[in-house]
């Protein structure tokens, strides 16, 4: 851990203990960024109140007892009692070189969290025979970045893709599939355009509603057969779900998402437990019949009318629903998967549902206080009209087409700006930039806020965008290449990056090669870059604690900006040899953090841009 602010904390606490007594040792020093120094300590004000002293006197008492030998060059009390600290340049240089040594090897690049956790992350979770819409794009992209950050920090992560693969529509879907023939062109829609497949089945269902032995009736009988365990129906259903998996996997592969079929734990997998679960809740007095349906009424949830809000767990017709499955799911995640943290990366509109499930699970003892359950709310993706993104015809936007358009647009830019690159190189870069831009736009907005899907903005080379950060990294690669040291400083590429599920076998070798060149921190632009580089681990830990990947985007954006001003102000290739070596090593460290950070966001760093 090379973070100066965090290293100062125990010293300030020791000073507080000396000045105010041992009982104050664990006081939070309230470290904040400062306009006038590197950091400020704001604890004096609260301590002054407790000790009945003027705040500036309290600050002076802390400063008197403070040992900042070797780590701070300046200490000043300002305003009502802020303690402003300026770090010693040599200390920053030492910390930065330690950081560079650590970052050079994938094994030590990130300091693991002090207490690793066992975390179930529910994300993506699309529905069988339905289009994955932009909402699912976001739960997929945000979830995949969250799992990568947690894994990099040493957590054990269990991915759960809670696909919607069960329930009444499946009778209709199976009947339709059998009728058109599993190998027919219409059936291929299941993989290519699932919404169209669903619509076709739905239309047949609606048209035959009045017909006693028509399609709708057969569809209803089919659900009964499916849920009753009829072997033949079950086999058809399995094949149908497998077709949908092909569609999901095509999207995951286009996006570079780490989910595989092994992570699928769909609604159907809990079906066998639902009856017993309802019975248990009813017997324990935690659920009761209301209007014919079995419901729980967890405390604190009321409807518009002020009446307690029910979570329906068995409908009046005896069927089970989304709430029942989610109760079985949360119990399984805690009891069988032994999670101590359960994250639901799911659309914001499902907040009440998920909180009611969690509350019921707490009441039932299935979710003990030692286990944290969080709904990571995902905000809507809007069109330019400010409404939920829809295609011109009003139909849901096809995700694959959207992604292809992003790549095409990036390709047009690359074709114009880098005609000298080979066709193959331009194709690779276009994919990395186009997909990276879409993902970054998703990740850089607070996950619970809405954002407008706007290709021009997300593909812009200026501002907090994927291409801007990717460009900074590609530029550093080109600087190192020109200096002939790219190999020596290889950042491991994407395969060996921080978020790789399986690091490339040679990642450690490439990254460890070459003796470390010491970095000198002299110019103000170098110092600013150094201080920001020392915030990397702290930033990842914030992402982990608050589940906020946008903080990593903000960090990388600032890093790219600080690099740009450093490069404007400090010549690298043209500097005299010792300065040049130091600056190249600094560039290499920035590159490692940019490409490593992007990798944790699931974004690749182009070789050329
Ligand atoms: N399939 C659901 C949807 O598309 C999301 C499932 C989220 N996970 C959960 N455990 N409820 O809206």
mmCIF file of C-alpha atoms in Angstrom, residues 180-542:
data_model
loop_
_atom_site.group_PDB
_atom_site.id
_atom_site.type_symbol
_atom_site.label_atom_id
_atom_site.label_comp_id
_atom_site.label_asym_id
_atom_site.label_seq_id
_atom_site.Cartn_x
_atom_site.Cartn_y
_atom_site.Cartn_z
ATOM 1 C CA UNK A 180 -43.265 -24.296 -37.162
ATOM 2 C CA UNK A 181 -40.660 -27.064 -36.890
ATOM 3 C CA UNK A 182 -37.477 -26.771 -34.883
ATOM 4 C CA UNK A 183 -35.357 -26.492 -38.020
ATOM 5 C CA UNK A 184 -37.567 -24.053 -39.919
ATOM 6 C CA UNK A 185 -36.421 -20.544 -40.888
ATOM 7 C CA UNK A 186 -38.948 -19.076 -38.416
ATOM 8 C CA UNK A 187 -37.337 -21.131 -35.669
ATOM 9 C CA UNK A 188 -33.959 -19.605 -36.503
ATOM 10 C CA UNK A 189 -35.416 -16.317 -35.259
ATOM 11 C CA UNK A 190 -34.930 -17.637 -31.745
ATOM 12 C CA UNK A 191 -31.211 -17.089 -32.226
ATOM 13 C CA UNK A 192 -31.279 -14.132 -34.602
ATOM 14 C CA UNK A 193 -34.260 -12.047 -33.592
ATOM 15 C CA UNK A 194 -35.852 -13.463 -30.435
ATOM 16 C CA UNK A 195 -38.421 -10.668 -30.153
ATOM 17 C CA UNK A 196 -39.820 -11.573 -33.567
ATOM 18 C CA UNK A 197 -40.077 -15.202 -32.486
ATOM 19 C CA UNK A 198 -41.874 -14.209 -29.308
ATOM 20 C CA UNK A 199 -44.216 -11.838 -31.149
ATOM 21 C CA UNK A 200 -45.169 -14.558 -33.631
ATOM 22 C CA UNK A 201 -46.038 -16.965 -30.815
ATOM 23 C CA UNK A 202 -47.924 -14.264 -28.954
ATOM 24 C CA UNK A 203 -49.943 -13.287 -32.025
ATOM 25 C CA UNK A 204 -51.025 -16.898 -32.571
ATOM 26 C CA UNK A 205 -51.935 -17.164 -28.915
ATOM 27 C CA UNK A 206 -54.054 -13.998 -28.932
ATOM 28 C CA UNK A 207 -55.791 -14.883 -32.188
ATOM 29 C CA UNK A 208 -56.868 -18.280 -30.892
ATOM 30 C CA UNK A 209 -57.964 -17.192 -27.418
ATOM 31 C CA UNK A 210 -61.630 -17.951 -28.051
ATOM 32 C CA UNK A 211 -61.016 -21.273 -29.765
ATOM 33 C CA UNK A 212 -61.623 -24.197 -27.382
ATOM 34 C CA UNK A 213 -59.185 -26.569 -29.059
ATOM 35 C CA UNK A 214 -57.012 -23.997 -30.741
ATOM 36 C CA UNK A 215 -53.400 -22.893 -30.172
ATOM 37 C CA UNK A 216 -54.047 -21.021 -26.903
ATOM 38 C CA UNK A 217 -55.641 -24.042 -25.337
ATOM 39 C CA UNK A 218 -52.801 -26.299 -26.430
ATOM 40 C CA UNK A 219 -50.322 -23.767 -25.093
ATOM 41 C CA UNK A 220 -52.014 -23.861 -21.684
ATOM 42 C CA UNK A 221 -51.964 -27.650 -21.618
ATOM 43 C CA UNK A 222 -48.304 -27.481 -22.576
ATOM 44 C CA UNK A 223 -47.449 -25.388 -19.493
ATOM 45 C CA UNK A 224 -49.202 -27.918 -17.327
ATOM 46 C CA UNK A 225 -47.182 -30.692 -18.976
ATOM 47 C CA UNK A 226 -43.933 -28.756 -18.566
ATOM 48 C CA UNK A 227 -44.510 -27.991 -14.921
ATOM 49 C CA UNK A 228 -45.816 -31.475 -14.294
ATOM 50 C CA UNK A 229 -42.470 -32.890 -15.410
ATOM 51 C CA UNK A 230 -43.573 -34.454 -18.724
ATOM 52 C CA UNK A 231 -40.294 -35.808 -20.112
ATOM 53 C CA UNK A 232 -40.933 -35.066 -23.776
ATOM 54 C CA UNK A 233 -42.057 -31.480 -23.126
ATOM 55 C CA UNK A 234 -39.108 -30.961 -20.829
ATOM 56 C CA UNK A 235 -36.711 -32.079 -23.564
ATOM 57 C CA UNK A 236 -38.225 -29.610 -26.050
ATOM 58 C CA UNK A 237 -37.967 -26.844 -23.462
ATOM 59 C CA UNK A 238 -34.290 -27.691 -22.909
ATOM 60 C CA UNK A 239 -33.588 -27.404 -26.621
ATOM 61 C CA UNK A 240 -35.445 -24.116 -26.784
ATOM 62 C CA UNK A 241 -33.434 -22.651 -23.904
ATOM 63 C CA UNK A 242 -30.239 -23.874 -25.554
ATOM 64 C CA UNK A 243 -31.152 -21.859 -28.665
ATOM 65 C CA UNK A 244 -31.570 -18.752 -26.544
ATOM 66 C CA UNK A 245 -28.200 -19.393 -24.933
ATOM 67 C CA UNK A 246 -26.659 -19.238 -28.403
ATOM 68 C CA UNK A 247 -28.184 -15.789 -28.798
ATOM 69 C CA UNK A 248 -26.955 -14.607 -25.367
ATOM 70 C CA UNK A 249 -23.494 -15.997 -26.033
ATOM 71 C CA UNK A 250 -23.259 -14.203 -29.370
ATOM 72 C CA UNK A 251 -23.902 -10.916 -27.544
ATOM 73 C CA UNK A 252 -21.483 -11.820 -24.725
ATOM 74 C CA UNK A 253 -18.813 -12.681 -27.225
ATOM 75 C CA UNK A 254 -19.333 -9.435 -29.165
ATOM 76 C CA UNK A 255 -19.035 -7.522 -25.877
ATOM 77 C CA UNK A 256 -16.193 -9.593 -24.436
ATOM 78 C CA UNK A 257 -18.211 -10.588 -21.350
ATOM 79 C CA UNK A 258 -16.854 -13.259 -19.016
ATOM 80 C CA UNK A 259 -20.170 -15.127 -18.578
ATOM 81 C CA UNK A 260 -20.402 -18.707 -19.837
ATOM 82 C CA UNK A 261 -23.122 -21.365 -19.768
ATOM 83 C CA UNK A 262 -21.656 -22.533 -16.460
ATOM 84 C CA UNK A 263 -22.860 -19.344 -14.805
ATOM 85 C CA UNK A 264 -26.472 -19.844 -15.817
ATOM 86 C CA UNK A 265 -28.736 -20.496 -12.859
ATOM 87 C CA UNK A 266 -32.106 -19.603 -14.305
ATOM 88 C CA UNK A 267 -35.481 -19.311 -12.652
ATOM 89 C CA UNK A 268 -36.265 -22.919 -13.617
ATOM 90 C CA UNK A 269 -33.491 -24.258 -11.403
ATOM 91 C CA UNK A 270 -35.456 -23.309 -8.295
ATOM 92 C CA UNK A 271 -38.793 -24.761 -9.379
ATOM 93 C CA UNK A 272 -38.550 -27.940 -7.319
ATOM 94 C CA UNK A 273 -38.198 -25.946 -4.078
ATOM 95 C CA UNK A 274 -41.075 -23.524 -4.411
ATOM 96 C CA UNK A 275 -43.942 -25.582 -2.985
ATOM 97 C CA UNK A 276 -42.026 -26.515 0.129
ATOM 98 C CA UNK A 277 -40.784 -22.941 0.542
ATOM 99 C CA UNK A 278 -44.340 -21.611 0.520
ATOM 100 C CA UNK A 279 -45.467 -24.262 2.926
ATOM 101 C CA UNK A 280 -42.639 -23.429 5.317
ATOM 102 C CA UNK A 281 -43.413 -19.714 5.282
ATOM 103 C CA UNK A 282 -47.098 -20.383 5.828
ATOM 104 C CA UNK A 283 -46.496 -22.801 8.698
ATOM 105 C CA UNK A 284 -44.137 -20.414 10.420
ATOM 106 C CA UNK A 285 -46.749 -17.691 10.231
ATOM 107 C CA UNK A 286 -44.627 -15.576 7.902
ATOM 108 C CA UNK A 287 -47.087 -15.807 5.003
ATOM 109 C CA UNK A 288 -50.860 -15.695 4.929
ATOM 110 C CA UNK A 289 -53.670 -15.962 2.405
ATOM 111 C CA UNK A 290 -54.937 -12.640 1.101
ATOM 112 C CA UNK A 291 -57.534 -12.506 -1.702
ATOM 113 C CA UNK A 292 -56.856 -16.165 -2.371
ATOM 114 C CA UNK A 293 -53.094 -15.681 -2.835
ATOM 115 C CA UNK A 294 -50.388 -16.621 -0.359
ATOM 116 C CA UNK A 295 -48.417 -13.500 0.516
ATOM 117 C CA UNK A 296 -45.791 -12.160 2.867
ATOM 118 C CA UNK A 297 -46.137 -8.627 4.189
ATOM 119 C CA UNK A 298 -42.615 -7.566 5.168
ATOM 120 C CA UNK A 299 -42.496 -4.581 7.471
ATOM 121 C CA UNK A 300 -41.966 -1.130 6.075
ATOM 122 C CA UNK A 301 -43.608 -1.636 2.686
ATOM 123 C CA UNK A 302 -46.898 0.087 2.066
ATOM 124 C CA UNK A 303 -48.866 0.788 -1.084
ATOM 125 C CA UNK A 304 -50.308 4.146 -2.188
ATOM 126 C CA UNK A 305 -53.358 3.474 -0.054
ATOM 127 C CA UNK A 306 -51.140 3.153 3.023
ATOM 128 C CA UNK A 307 -51.989 -0.552 3.302
ATOM 129 C CA UNK A 308 -49.206 -3.143 3.799
ATOM 130 C CA UNK A 309 -47.811 -4.231 0.427
ATOM 131 C CA UNK A 310 -47.963 -7.988 -0.313
ATOM 132 C CA UNK A 311 -45.186 -10.034 -1.858
ATOM 133 C CA UNK A 312 -47.209 -12.716 -3.632
ATOM 134 C CA UNK A 313 -45.576 -16.102 -3.310
ATOM 135 C CA UNK A 314 -48.397 -18.355 -4.512
ATOM 136 C CA UNK A 315 -51.066 -17.008 -6.809
ATOM 137 C CA UNK A 316 -54.731 -17.817 -6.247
ATOM 138 C CA UNK A 317 -54.537 -20.336 -9.131
ATOM 139 C CA UNK A 318 -51.746 -22.155 -7.268
ATOM 140 C CA UNK A 319 -48.922 -20.918 -9.536
ATOM 141 C CA UNK A 320 -45.673 -19.466 -8.315
ATOM 142 C CA UNK A 321 -44.133 -16.231 -9.528
ATOM 143 C CA UNK A 322 -41.051 -14.078 -9.694
ATOM 144 C CA UNK A 323 -41.121 -13.394 -5.936
ATOM 145 C CA UNK A 324 -41.220 -17.075 -5.017
ATOM 146 C CA UNK A 325 -38.276 -17.899 -7.274
ATOM 147 C CA UNK A 326 -36.281 -15.018 -5.894
ATOM 148 C CA UNK A 327 -36.859 -16.190 -2.329
ATOM 149 C CA UNK A 328 -35.611 -19.668 -3.213
ATOM 150 C CA UNK A 329 -32.707 -18.018 -5.000
ATOM 151 C CA UNK A 330 -31.552 -15.880 -2.115
ATOM 152 C CA UNK A 331 -31.800 -18.824 0.267
ATOM 153 C CA UNK A 332 -29.685 -20.919 -2.098
ATOM 154 C CA UNK A 333 -27.067 -18.202 -2.448
ATOM 155 C CA UNK A 334 -26.596 -17.904 1.283
ATOM 156 C CA UNK A 335 -27.107 -21.481 2.413
ATOM 157 C CA UNK A 336 -25.586 -23.453 -0.473
ATOM 158 C CA UNK A 337 -23.225 -21.026 -2.157
ATOM 159 C CA UNK A 338 -22.196 -19.656 1.275
ATOM 160 C CA UNK A 339 -22.067 -16.054 0.132
ATOM 161 C CA UNK A 340 -21.358 -13.314 2.652
ATOM 162 C CA UNK A 341 -22.250 -10.678 0.109
ATOM 163 C CA UNK A 342 -24.974 -10.937 -2.549
ATOM 164 C CA UNK A 343 -25.150 -8.318 -5.273
ATOM 165 C CA UNK A 344 -28.100 -7.902 -7.617
ATOM 166 C CA UNK A 345 -27.058 -5.906 -10.655
ATOM 167 C CA UNK A 346 -30.625 -5.378 -11.820
ATOM 168 C CA UNK A 347 -32.748 -2.560 -13.250
ATOM 169 C CA UNK A 348 -33.845 0.148 -10.821
ATOM 170 C CA UNK A 349 -37.584 -0.490 -11.393
ATOM 171 C CA UNK A 350 -37.176 -3.827 -9.590
ATOM 172 C CA UNK A 351 -36.022 -2.162 -6.373
ATOM 173 C CA UNK A 352 -39.209 -2.648 -4.369
ATOM 174 C CA UNK A 353 -39.468 -6.263 -5.493
ATOM 175 C CA UNK A 354 -35.883 -7.046 -4.472
ATOM 176 C CA UNK A 355 -36.116 -5.210 -1.168
ATOM 177 C CA UNK A 356 -39.283 -7.113 -0.305
ATOM 178 C CA UNK A 357 -37.569 -10.385 -1.176
ATOM 179 C CA UNK A 358 -34.594 -9.451 1.019
ATOM 180 C CA UNK A 359 -36.844 -8.361 3.890
ATOM 181 C CA UNK A 360 -38.850 -11.600 3.732
ATOM 182 C CA UNK A 361 -35.613 -13.604 3.588
ATOM 183 C CA UNK A 362 -34.322 -11.744 6.674
ATOM 184 C CA UNK A 363 -37.587 -12.487 8.526
ATOM 185 C CA UNK A 364 -37.296 -16.146 7.588
ATOM 186 C CA UNK A 365 -33.684 -16.312 8.784
ATOM 187 C CA UNK A 366 -32.415 -17.163 5.305
ATOM 188 C CA UNK A 367 -30.473 -13.922 5.079
ATOM 189 C CA UNK A 368 -28.667 -13.422 8.392
ATOM 190 C CA UNK A 369 -27.313 -9.999 9.405
ATOM 191 C CA UNK A 370 -23.799 -11.232 8.674
ATOM 192 C CA UNK A 371 -24.663 -11.391 4.984
ATOM 193 C CA UNK A 372 -24.920 -8.186 3.029
ATOM 194 C CA UNK A 373 -27.473 -8.090 0.198
ATOM 195 C CA UNK A 374 -27.386 -5.128 -2.161
ATOM 196 C CA UNK A 375 -29.484 -4.139 -5.123
ATOM 197 C CA UNK A 376 -27.023 -2.415 -7.453
ATOM 198 C CA UNK A 377 -29.696 -0.389 -9.211
ATOM 199 C CA UNK A 378 -29.255 0.092 -12.910
ATOM 200 C CA UNK A 379 -30.754 3.232 -14.414
ATOM 201 C CA UNK A 380 -32.548 3.335 -17.744
ATOM 202 C CA UNK A 381 -30.885 3.952 -21.071
ATOM 203 C CA UNK A 382 -32.758 6.678 -22.915
ATOM 204 C CA UNK A 383 -33.100 7.701 -26.534
ATOM 205 C CA UNK A 384 -32.396 11.245 -27.667
ATOM 206 C CA UNK A 385 -36.064 12.054 -26.998
ATOM 207 C CA UNK A 386 -35.464 11.380 -23.311
ATOM 208 C CA UNK A 387 -37.673 8.284 -23.330
ATOM 209 C CA UNK A 388 -36.611 4.647 -22.932
ATOM 210 C CA UNK A 389 -34.513 3.824 -25.993
ATOM 211 C CA UNK A 390 -36.695 2.373 -28.766
ATOM 212 C CA UNK A 391 -36.151 1.850 -32.465
ATOM 213 C CA UNK A 392 -37.932 4.164 -34.943
ATOM 214 C CA UNK A 393 -40.787 1.690 -35.318
ATOM 215 C CA UNK A 394 -41.250 1.660 -31.567
ATOM 216 C CA UNK A 395 -39.962 -1.914 -31.266
ATOM 217 C CA UNK A 396 -37.205 -2.670 -28.776
ATOM 218 C CA UNK A 397 -33.771 -1.821 -30.165
ATOM 219 C CA UNK A 398 -31.816 -4.833 -31.330
ATOM 220 C CA UNK A 399 -28.715 -4.936 -29.207
ATOM 221 C CA UNK A 400 -26.530 -6.677 -31.772
ATOM 222 C CA UNK A 401 -27.382 -4.069 -34.413
ATOM 223 C CA UNK A 402 -26.534 -1.319 -31.952
ATOM 224 C CA UNK A 403 -23.144 -2.844 -31.208
ATOM 225 C CA UNK A 404 -22.434 -3.376 -34.887
ATOM 226 C CA UNK A 405 -23.228 0.254 -35.554
ATOM 227 C CA UNK A 406 -20.772 1.338 -32.845
ATOM 228 C CA UNK A 407 -18.040 -0.734 -34.490
ATOM 229 C CA UNK A 408 -18.921 0.593 -37.967
ATOM 230 C CA UNK A 409 -18.746 4.174 -36.776
ATOM 231 C CA UNK A 410 -15.400 3.589 -35.097
ATOM 232 C CA UNK A 411 -14.205 1.922 -38.290
ATOM 233 C CA UNK A 412 -15.093 4.986 -40.371
ATOM 234 C CA UNK A 413 -13.026 7.197 -38.049
ATOM 235 C CA UNK A 414 -10.040 4.826 -38.075
ATOM 236 C CA UNK A 415 -10.184 4.436 -41.855
ATOM 237 C CA UNK A 416 -9.933 8.193 -42.209
ATOM 238 C CA UNK A 417 -7.303 8.833 -39.539
ATOM 239 C CA UNK A 418 -4.997 5.811 -39.938
ATOM 240 C CA UNK A 419 -5.119 4.743 -43.604
ATOM 241 C CA UNK A 420 -1.565 3.393 -43.334
ATOM 242 C CA UNK A 421 -2.639 0.578 -40.986
ATOM 243 C CA UNK A 422 -3.516 -2.784 -42.498
ATOM 244 C CA UNK A 423 -7.134 -3.725 -43.004
ATOM 245 C CA UNK A 424 -6.786 -6.305 -40.251
ATOM 246 C CA UNK A 425 -5.305 -3.789 -37.794
ATOM 247 C CA UNK A 426 -8.043 -1.287 -38.516
ATOM 248 C CA UNK A 427 -10.713 -3.955 -38.028
ATOM 249 C CA UNK A 428 -9.286 -4.906 -34.632
ATOM 250 C CA UNK A 429 -8.975 -1.316 -33.465
ATOM 251 C CA UNK A 430 -12.487 -0.453 -34.680
ATOM 252 C CA UNK A 431 -13.927 -3.296 -32.655
ATOM 253 C CA UNK A 432 -11.958 -2.339 -29.543
ATOM 254 C CA UNK A 433 -12.892 1.324 -29.847
ATOM 255 C CA UNK A 434 -16.543 0.835 -30.827
ATOM 256 C CA UNK A 435 -17.322 -1.714 -28.128
ATOM 257 C CA UNK A 436 -15.104 0.102 -25.629
ATOM 258 C CA UNK A 437 -17.009 3.328 -26.246
ATOM 259 C CA UNK A 438 -20.394 1.710 -25.590
ATOM 260 C CA UNK A 439 -19.166 -0.014 -22.442
ATOM 261 C CA UNK A 440 -17.393 3.050 -21.121
ATOM 262 C CA UNK A 441 -20.493 5.221 -21.638
ATOM 263 C CA UNK A 442 -22.433 2.684 -19.589
ATOM 264 C CA UNK A 443 -19.831 2.457 -16.852
ATOM 265 C CA UNK A 444 -18.862 6.101 -16.502
ATOM 266 C CA UNK A 445 -22.375 7.192 -15.569
ATOM 267 C CA UNK A 446 -23.400 6.405 -12.004
ATOM 268 C CA UNK A 447 -25.054 3.003 -12.354
ATOM 269 C CA UNK A 448 -28.303 4.259 -10.857
ATOM 270 C CA UNK A 449 -28.630 7.307 -13.103
ATOM 271 C CA UNK A 450 -30.237 7.311 -16.509
ATOM 272 C CA UNK A 451 -28.226 8.286 -19.540
ATOM 273 C CA UNK A 452 -28.930 9.138 -23.140
ATOM 274 C CA UNK A 453 -27.530 6.682 -25.681
ATOM 275 C CA UNK A 454 -25.644 8.948 -28.067
ATOM 276 C CA UNK A 455 -23.040 7.507 -30.455
ATOM 277 C CA UNK A 456 -21.408 10.864 -31.169
ATOM 278 C CA UNK A 457 -20.820 11.582 -27.520
ATOM 279 C CA UNK A 458 -19.587 8.102 -26.583
ATOM 280 C CA UNK A 459 -17.204 7.907 -29.540
ATOM 281 C CA UNK A 460 -15.781 11.412 -29.038
ATOM 282 C CA UNK A 461 -12.027 11.651 -28.562
ATOM 283 C CA UNK A 462 -12.446 14.369 -25.952
ATOM 284 C CA UNK A 463 -14.164 14.264 -22.600
ATOM 285 C CA UNK A 464 -14.765 11.370 -20.244
ATOM 286 C CA UNK A 465 -15.079 8.735 -22.978
ATOM 287 C CA UNK A 466 -13.639 5.310 -23.697
ATOM 288 C CA UNK A 467 -11.769 6.460 -26.810
ATOM 289 C CA UNK A 468 -10.116 9.324 -24.886
ATOM 290 C CA UNK A 469 -8.704 6.959 -22.267
ATOM 291 C CA UNK A 470 -7.820 4.308 -24.865
ATOM 292 C CA UNK A 471 -6.076 6.966 -26.928
ATOM 293 C CA UNK A 472 -3.885 8.038 -24.012
ATOM 294 C CA UNK A 473 -2.800 4.415 -23.557
ATOM 295 C CA UNK A 474 -2.166 3.876 -27.277
ATOM 296 C CA UNK A 475 -0.160 7.090 -27.350
ATOM 297 C CA UNK A 476 2.087 5.883 -24.526
ATOM 298 C CA UNK A 477 2.609 2.588 -26.332
ATOM 299 C CA UNK A 478 3.706 4.548 -29.352
ATOM 300 C CA UNK A 479 6.129 6.665 -27.251
ATOM 301 C CA UNK A 480 7.653 3.542 -25.707
ATOM 302 C CA UNK A 481 7.808 1.928 -29.135
ATOM 303 C CA UNK A 482 9.693 4.913 -30.553
ATOM 304 C CA UNK A 483 12.117 4.768 -27.642
ATOM 305 C CA UNK A 484 12.624 1.075 -28.360
ATOM 306 C CA UNK A 485 11.520 0.064 -24.864
ATOM 307 C CA UNK A 486 7.953 -1.154 -25.445
ATOM 308 C CA UNK A 487 9.030 -4.783 -25.029
ATOM 309 C CA UNK A 488 10.925 -4.022 -21.845
ATOM 310 C CA UNK A 489 7.909 -2.256 -20.366
ATOM 311 C CA UNK A 490 5.267 -4.517 -21.911
ATOM 312 C CA UNK A 491 2.067 -3.970 -19.991
ATOM 313 C CA UNK A 492 0.981 -7.523 -20.544
ATOM 314 C CA UNK A 493 -1.563 -6.542 -23.176
ATOM 315 C CA UNK A 494 -5.177 -7.381 -22.572
ATOM 316 C CA UNK A 495 -4.727 -11.065 -21.950
ATOM 317 C CA UNK A 496 -2.379 -10.413 -19.059
ATOM 318 C CA UNK A 497 -4.348 -7.489 -17.712
ATOM 319 C CA UNK A 498 -5.727 -7.182 -14.228
ATOM 320 C CA UNK A 499 -9.208 -8.403 -14.958
ATOM 321 C CA UNK A 500 -8.325 -11.422 -17.061
ATOM 322 C CA UNK A 501 -10.080 -14.437 -15.616
ATOM 323 C CA UNK A 502 -7.138 -16.566 -16.674
ATOM 324 C CA UNK A 503 -3.954 -14.542 -17.030
ATOM 325 C CA UNK A 504 -1.897 -15.280 -20.112
ATOM 326 C CA UNK A 505 0.755 -17.860 -19.228
ATOM 327 C CA UNK A 506 3.601 -15.605 -20.261
ATOM 328 C CA UNK A 507 2.196 -12.443 -18.690
ATOM 329 C CA UNK A 508 4.468 -12.620 -15.665
ATOM 330 C CA UNK A 509 7.579 -13.117 -17.783
ATOM 331 C CA UNK A 510 6.949 -10.279 -20.214
ATOM 332 C CA UNK A 511 6.021 -7.930 -17.437
ATOM 333 C CA UNK A 512 8.963 -8.719 -15.189
ATOM 334 C CA UNK A 513 11.634 -8.301 -17.816
ATOM 335 C CA UNK A 514 14.251 -5.581 -17.588
ATOM 336 C CA UNK A 515 15.743 -3.859 -14.560
ATOM 337 C CA UNK A 516 13.566 -1.196 -12.996
ATOM 338 C CA UNK A 517 14.557 2.356 -13.876
ATOM 339 C CA UNK A 518 14.103 4.765 -10.991
ATOM 340 C CA UNK A 519 11.519 7.475 -11.552
ATOM 341 C CA UNK A 520 12.474 10.970 -10.446
ATOM 342 C CA UNK A 521 9.585 13.210 -9.414
ATOM 343 C CA UNK A 522 10.738 16.759 -10.118
ATOM 344 C CA UNK A 523 8.383 18.883 -12.217
ATOM 345 C CA UNK A 524 4.923 19.862 -10.896
ATOM 346 C CA UNK A 525 3.281 17.862 -13.712
ATOM 347 C CA UNK A 526 5.281 14.791 -12.672
ATOM 348 C CA UNK A 527 4.294 15.294 -9.074
ATOM 349 C CA UNK A 528 0.598 15.615 -9.923
ATOM 350 C CA UNK A 529 0.794 12.436 -11.987
ATOM 351 C CA UNK A 530 2.659 10.634 -9.204
ATOM 352 C CA UNK A 531 0.084 11.555 -6.557
ATOM 353 C CA UNK A 532 -2.727 10.355 -8.776
ATOM 354 C CA UNK A 533 -0.932 7.089 -9.584
ATOM 355 C CA UNK A 534 -0.685 6.421 -5.848
ATOM 356 C CA UNK A 535 -4.505 6.497 -5.639
ATOM 357 C CA UNK A 536 -5.033 3.401 -7.825
ATOM 358 C CA UNK A 537 -5.595 0.795 -5.102
ATOM 359 C CA UNK A 538 -7.668 3.180 -3.016
ATOM 360 C CA UNK A 539 -9.903 3.808 -6.016
ATOM 361 C CA UNK A 540 -10.438 0.098 -6.609
ATOM 362 C CA UNK A 541 -11.323 -0.364 -2.970
ATOM 363 C CA UNK A 542 -13.921 2.375 -3.231
#
